[in-house]
């Protein structure tokens, strides 16, 4: 040890500040994840049309025009394409989606429905 | 003036060599957190800061980052180490006037390491347009306490030896 490494009071202040900052960010992260609400984002032509919270008592039908006619059903914590006048019906076949990052799309009508927030789907990379 | 230039060049080479040493023995193999590193090159920047001046330290830092990314790094790596390095540089500039009175090499190294990681994460957030990367910070900050202590300890060996080699007492580097 020499003059460069004699522990000073300022060192302790720096260490405490770093620990406080780490703890603060950790707390913010826990708080944010705890209250982050599950929502479904409906967009057409890359523009968000509406954002609907997915709560237990939600019950709503959204009709979207354009080249074709889509009906989206929000029920409780799930959302689906109820019907579509498009030719391939992929969006209706997707069925209910309810976990974060899941999505359903009607490409002929440029409509995308995404779930954001809440839990992710409980499936790992292997399954 | 020429001696100062020579010393700056030597210190830059030393910083690159230390960065390469870290590259050869990645600490990430032991602690699997993205972005963690020892920061041995930081000791050289600190030395340049104390024994030369802020301008020399800044130049050594920038040139070290450029050479490092050209030799064995990537473009994103360059952006991360630049933003981290510049933040670490500013905190060192802020604390240095109180060196040996209120802070030791430990404090300077820990502050530098912590700010380096903050700069890295901010750059990553901007690059990937995602704020959730910020939650890597607590782990990185706690690790920066460890790596800062280590580099501070390295300084306690390095500085007296470098002082002897460079013979600062008999040479004017102003």
Coordinates of C-alpha atoms in Angstrom, one line a residue:
Chain A
X1 CA 0.0 0.0 0.0
X2 CA 1.2 3.5 -0.7
X3 CA -0.1 7.0 -1.0
X4 CA -2.3 6.1 -4.0
X5 CA -4.4 3.6 -2.2
X6 CA -4.9 4.9 1.3
X7 CA -8.7 4.6 1.6
X8 CA -10.4 8.0 1.8
X9 CA -13.8 9.0 3.0
X10 CA -14.7 10.0 -0.6
X11 CA -14.2 6.4 -1.8
X12 CA -16.9 5.3 0.6
X13 CA -19.2 8.0 -0.7
X14 CA -18.7 6.8 -4.3
X15 CA -19.3 3.1 -3.3
X16 CA -22.5 4.1 -1.5
X17 CA -23.7 6.2 -4.4
X18 CA -23.1 3.3 -6.9
X19 CA -24.9 0.8 -4.6
X20 CA -27.8 3.3 -4.2
X21 CA -28.1 3.8 -8.0
X22 CA -28.1 0.1 -8.6
X23 CA -30.8 -0.5 -5.9
X24 CA -32.8 2.4 -7.3
X25 CA -32.9 1.1 -10.8
X26 CA -33.7 -2.4 -9.5
X27 CA -36.6 -1.0 -7.5
X28 CA -37.9 1.0 -10.5
X29 CA -37.7 -2.2 -12.6
X30 CA -39.7 -4.2 -10.1
X31 CA -42.3 -1.5 -9.7
X32 CA -42.7 -1.1 -13.4
X33 CA -43.1 -4.8 -14.1
X34 CA -45.5 -5.1 -11.3
X35 CA -47.9 -2.5 -12.6
X36 CA -47.4 -2.9 -16.3
X37 CA -50.8 -3.5 -17.7
X38 CA -51.6 -5.9 -20.5
X39 CA -53.0 -4.2 -23.6
X40 CA -53.7 -5.0 -27.1
X41 CA -52.5 -2.7 -29.8
X42 CA -54.4 -2.6 -33.1
X43 CA -52.7 -1.1 -36.1
X44 CA -53.4 -0.7 -39.8
X45 CA -50.8 0.3 -42.4
X46 CA -48.3 0.6 -39.5
X47 CA -50.5 3.2 -37.8
X48 CA -51.9 2.5 -34.4
X49 CA -55.7 2.7 -34.5
X50 CA -56.5 1.8 -30.9
X51 CA -55.0 0.5 -27.7
X52 CA -57.4 -1.5 -25.5
X53 CA -56.5 -2.7 -22.0
X54 CA -57.1 -6.4 -21.6
X55 CA -58.8 -6.6 -18.2
X56 CA -61.1 -9.2 -16.8
X57 CA -64.3 -7.3 -17.5
X58 CA -63.3 -6.2 -21.0
X59 CA -65.9 -7.1 -23.7
X60 CA -65.7 -5.2 -26.9
X61 CA -66.0 -5.5 -30.7
X62 CA -63.9 -3.4 -33.0
X63 CA -64.8 -3.1 -36.7
X64 CA -62.1 -2.1 -39.1
X65 CA -62.7 -1.0 -42.7
X66 CA -60.3 -0.7 -45.6
X67 CA -60.0 -3.1 -48.5
X68 CA -61.8 -5.7 -46.4
X69 CA -63.9 -5.7 -43.3
X70 CA -62.5 -7.1 -40.0
X71 CA -64.2 -7.6 -36.7
X72 CA -61.9 -7.9 -33.7
X73 CA -63.3 -9.3 -30.4
X74 CA -61.8 -8.3 -27.1
X75 CA -63.1 -10.5 -24.3
X76 CA -61.5 -10.5 -20.8
X77 CA -57.8 -10.9 -21.2
X78 CA -57.9 -12.3 -24.7
X79 CA -58.4 -10.9 -28.2
X80 CA -59.1 -12.5 -31.6
X81 CA -60.3 -11.8 -35.1
X82 CA -63.9 -12.8 -34.9
X83 CA -64.5 -12.5 -38.7
X84 CA -63.0 -11.1 -41.8
X85 CA -64.1 -10.7 -45.4
X86 CA -60.6 -11.4 -46.7
X87 CA -59.9 -14.4 -48.8
X88 CA -57.4 -16.4 -46.8
X89 CA -58.9 -16.1 -43.3
X90 CA -55.5 -16.6 -41.7
X91 CA -56.3 -14.0 -39.1
X92 CA -59.5 -15.8 -38.0
X93 CA -57.7 -19.1 -37.9
X94 CA -55.0 -17.7 -35.5
X95 CA -57.7 -17.7 -32.8
X96 CA -57.4 -16.2 -29.3
X97 CA -54.1 -14.5 -28.3
X98 CA -53.4 -13.5 -24.7
X99 CA -49.7 -13.5 -23.9
X100 CA -47.1 -10.7 -24.4
X101 CA -45.6 -10.6 -27.8
X102 CA -48.2 -12.7 -29.4
X103 CA -49.8 -11.3 -32.5
X104 CA -52.5 -11.9 -35.1
X105 CA -52.5 -10.2 -38.5
X106 CA -54.8 -9.8 -41.5
X107 CA -52.3 -9.1 -44.2
X108 CA -54.8 -8.4 -47.0
X109 CA -56.2 -5.6 -44.9
X110 CA -52.9 -4.5 -43.4
X111 CA -54.2 -5.0 -39.9
X112 CA -52.0 -6.2 -37.0
X113 CA -53.1 -7.0 -33.5
X114 CA -50.4 -7.3 -30.8
X115 CA -50.5 -8.0 -27.1
X116 CA -48.0 -5.9 -25.1
X117 CA -47.2 -6.1 -21.4
X118 CA -48.3 -8.8 -18.9
X119 CA -46.8 -12.3 -18.9
X120 CA -45.0 -13.9 -21.8
X121 CA -46.1 -17.2 -23.0
X122 CA -44.8 -20.1 -20.9
X123 CA -43.1 -22.1 -23.6
X124 CA -39.3 -22.5 -23.8
X125 CA -37.1 -22.6 -26.9
X126 CA -37.2 -26.4 -27.1
X127 CA -40.9 -26.9 -27.1
Chain B
X1 CA 7.4 18.6 -25.6
X2 CA 8.9 15.7 -27.5
X3 CA 9.3 13.7 -24.3
X4 CA 5.6 14.4 -23.6
X5 CA 4.7 13.2 -27.0
X6 CA 6.8 10.1 -26.6
X7 CA 5.3 9.3 -23.3
X8 CA 1.8 9.8 -24.7
X9 CA 2.5 7.4 -27.5
X10 CA 4.0 4.8 -25.1
X11 CA 1.0 5.1 -22.8
X12 CA -1.4 4.6 -25.8
X13 CA 0.5 1.5 -26.8
X14 CA 0.3 0.2 -23.2
X15 CA -3.4 0.9 -23.1
X16 CA -4.0 -1.0 -26.3
X17 CA -1.8 -3.9 -25.1
X18 CA -3.8 -4.1 -21.8
X19 CA -7.1 -4.0 -23.8
X20 CA -5.8 -6.8 -25.9
X21 CA -4.8 -8.8 -22.8
X22 CA -8.4 -8.4 -21.6
X23 CA -9.6 -9.5 -25.0
X24 CA -7.5 -12.7 -24.7
X25 CA -8.8 -13.5 -21.2
X26 CA -12.5 -12.5 -21.3
X27 CA -13.9 -12.1 -17.9
X28 CA -17.3 -12.7 -19.4
X29 CA -16.5 -16.4 -19.4
X30 CA -16.5 -16.2 -15.6
X31 CA -19.3 -13.7 -15.1
X32 CA -21.9 -14.0 -17.9
X33 CA -23.2 -10.5 -18.0
X34 CA -22.9 -8.7 -21.4
X35 CA -20.6 -5.7 -21.3
X36 CA -18.6 -6.6 -18.3
X37 CA -14.8 -6.1 -18.5
X38 CA -11.9 -5.5 -16.2
X39 CA -11.0 -2.0 -17.5
X40 CA -7.3 -2.4 -17.1
X41 CA -6.7 0.3 -19.8
X42 CA -8.5 2.7 -17.5
X43 CA -5.4 2.7 -15.2
X44 CA -3.4 4.1 -18.1
X45 CA -5.9 6.9 -18.7
X46 CA -5.8 7.7 -15.0
X47 CA -2.0 7.8 -15.0
X48 CA -2.0 10.1 -18.0
X49 CA -4.5 12.3 -16.3
X50 CA -2.4 12.6 -13.1
X51 CA 1.1 12.9 -14.6
X52 CA 0.4 14.5 -18.0
X53 CA -2.8 16.5 -18.4
X54 CA -6.5 16.2 -19.4
X55 CA -5.9 16.7 -23.1
X56 CA -3.3 13.9 -23.3
X57 CA -5.6 11.6 -21.4
X58 CA -8.5 12.3 -23.7
X59 CA -6.4 11.8 -26.8
X60 CA -5.0 8.5 -25.4
X61 CA -8.5 7.4 -24.6
X62 CA -9.9 8.2 -28.1
X63 CA -7.0 6.7 -30.0
X64 CA -7.0 3.6 -27.8
X65 CA -10.7 3.0 -28.6
X66 CA -10.1 3.5 -32.3
X67 CA -7.1 1.1 -32.5
X68 CA -8.8 -1.4 -30.3
X69 CA -11.9 -1.6 -32.5
X70 CA -9.8 -1.7 -35.6
X71 CA -7.6 -4.5 -34.4
X72 CA -10.0 -6.8 -32.6
X73 CA -13.4 -5.0 -32.0
X74 CA -16.6 -4.2 -33.8
X75 CA -18.3 -0.9 -34.7
X76 CA -20.9 -1.3 -32.0
X77 CA -18.1 -2.1 -29.6
X78 CA -16.4 1.1 -30.6
X79 CA -19.6 3.1 -29.9
X80 CA -20.0 1.5 -26.5
X81 CA -16.4 1.9 -25.4
X82 CA -16.4 5.5 -26.7
X83 CA -19.5 6.6 -24.9
X84 CA -18.5 4.7 -21.7
X85 CA -14.9 6.0 -21.9
X86 CA -16.0 9.6 -22.4
X87 CA -18.4 9.5 -19.4
X88 CA -15.6 7.8 -17.3
X89 CA -13.3 10.6 -18.5
X90 CA -15.6 13.3 -17.4
X91 CA -16.1 11.8 -13.9
X92 CA -12.4 11.5 -13.5
X93 CA -11.9 15.1 -14.6
X94 CA -14.4 16.1 -12.0
X95 CA -12.9 14.1 -9.1
X96 CA -9.2 14.5 -9.9
X97 CA -8.7 17.9 -8.2
X98 CA -9.5 16.1 -4.9
X99 CA -7.2 13.1 -5.6
X100 CA -5.2 12.1 -2.5
X101 CA -7.1 14.5 -0.3
X102 CA -10.7 13.1 -0.6
X103 CA -10.4 10.2 -3.0
X104 CA -7.8 7.5 -3.5
X105 CA -7.2 5.5 -6.7
X106 CA -9.9 3.1 -5.5
X107 CA -12.6 5.8 -5.6
X108 CA -11.4 7.1 -9.0
X109 CA -11.4 3.7 -10.5
X110 CA -14.8 2.7 -9.1
X111 CA -16.4 5.9 -10.2
X112 CA -14.8 5.5 -13.7
X113 CA -15.9 1.9 -14.0
X114 CA -19.5 2.7 -12.9
X115 CA -19.7 5.7 -15.3
X116 CA -18.2 3.5 -18.1
X117 CA -21.0 1.0 -17.7
X118 CA -23.7 3.8 -17.5
X119 CA -22.3 5.2 -20.8
X120 CA -22.3 1.8 -22.4
X121 CA -25.9 1.1 -21.4
X122 CA -27.1 4.6 -22.6
X123 CA -25.4 4.0 -25.9
X124 CA -27.0 0.5 -26.2
X125 CA -30.4 2.0 -25.3
X126 CA -30.0 4.6 -28.0
X127 CA -28.7 2.1 -30.6
X128 CA -31.4 -0.5 -30.0
X129 CA -34.1 2.1 -29.2
X130 CA -35.1 0.1 -26.1
X131 CA -35.2 1.4 -22.6
X132 CA -35.4 -2.1 -21.0
X133 CA -31.7 -2.6 -21.4
X134 CA -31.3 -0.2 -18.5
X135 CA -32.2 -3.1 -16.2
X136 CA -28.8 -4.6 -16.9
X137 CA -27.3 -1.7 -15.0
X138 CA -27.7 -2.9 -11.4
X139 CA -25.7 -6.0 -12.1
X140 CA -23.1 -4.1 -14.1
X141 CA -22.9 -1.4 -11.3
X142 CA -22.3 -4.0 -8.6
X143 CA -19.6 -5.6 -10.8
X144 CA -18.0 -2.2 -11.4
X145 CA -17.4 -2.0 -7.6
X146 CA -15.4 -5.2 -7.9
X147 CA -13.5 -4.4 -11.1
X148 CA -13.0 -0.8 -9.8
X149 CA -11.4 -2.2 -6.7
X150 CA -9.2 -4.5 -8.8
X151 CA -8.0 -1.8 -11.1
X152 CA -7.5 0.6 -8.1
X153 CA -5.3 -2.1 -6.6
X154 CA -3.4 -2.5 -9.9
X155 CA -2.8 1.3 -9.8
X156 CA -1.1 1.0 -6.4
X157 CA 1.5 -1.3 -8.1
X158 CA 1.6 0.4 -11.4
X159 CA 2.0 4.1 -10.5
X160 CA 5.2 3.8 -8.3
X161 CA 6.9 1.6 -11.0
X162 CA 5.9 3.9 -13.9
X163 CA 7.1 6.9 -11.8
X164 CA 10.5 5.3 -11.4
X165 CA 10.8 4.4 -15.1
X166 CA 9.7 7.7 -16.4
X167 CA 11.6 9.7 -13.8
X168 CA 9.1 12.5 -13.6
X169 CA 11.0 14.4 -11.0
X170 CA 13.9 15.3 -13.3
X171 CA 11.8 15.9 -16.4
X172 CA 9.4 18.6 -17.1
X173 CA 6.2 17.4 -18.9
X174 CA 4.0 20.5 -18.7

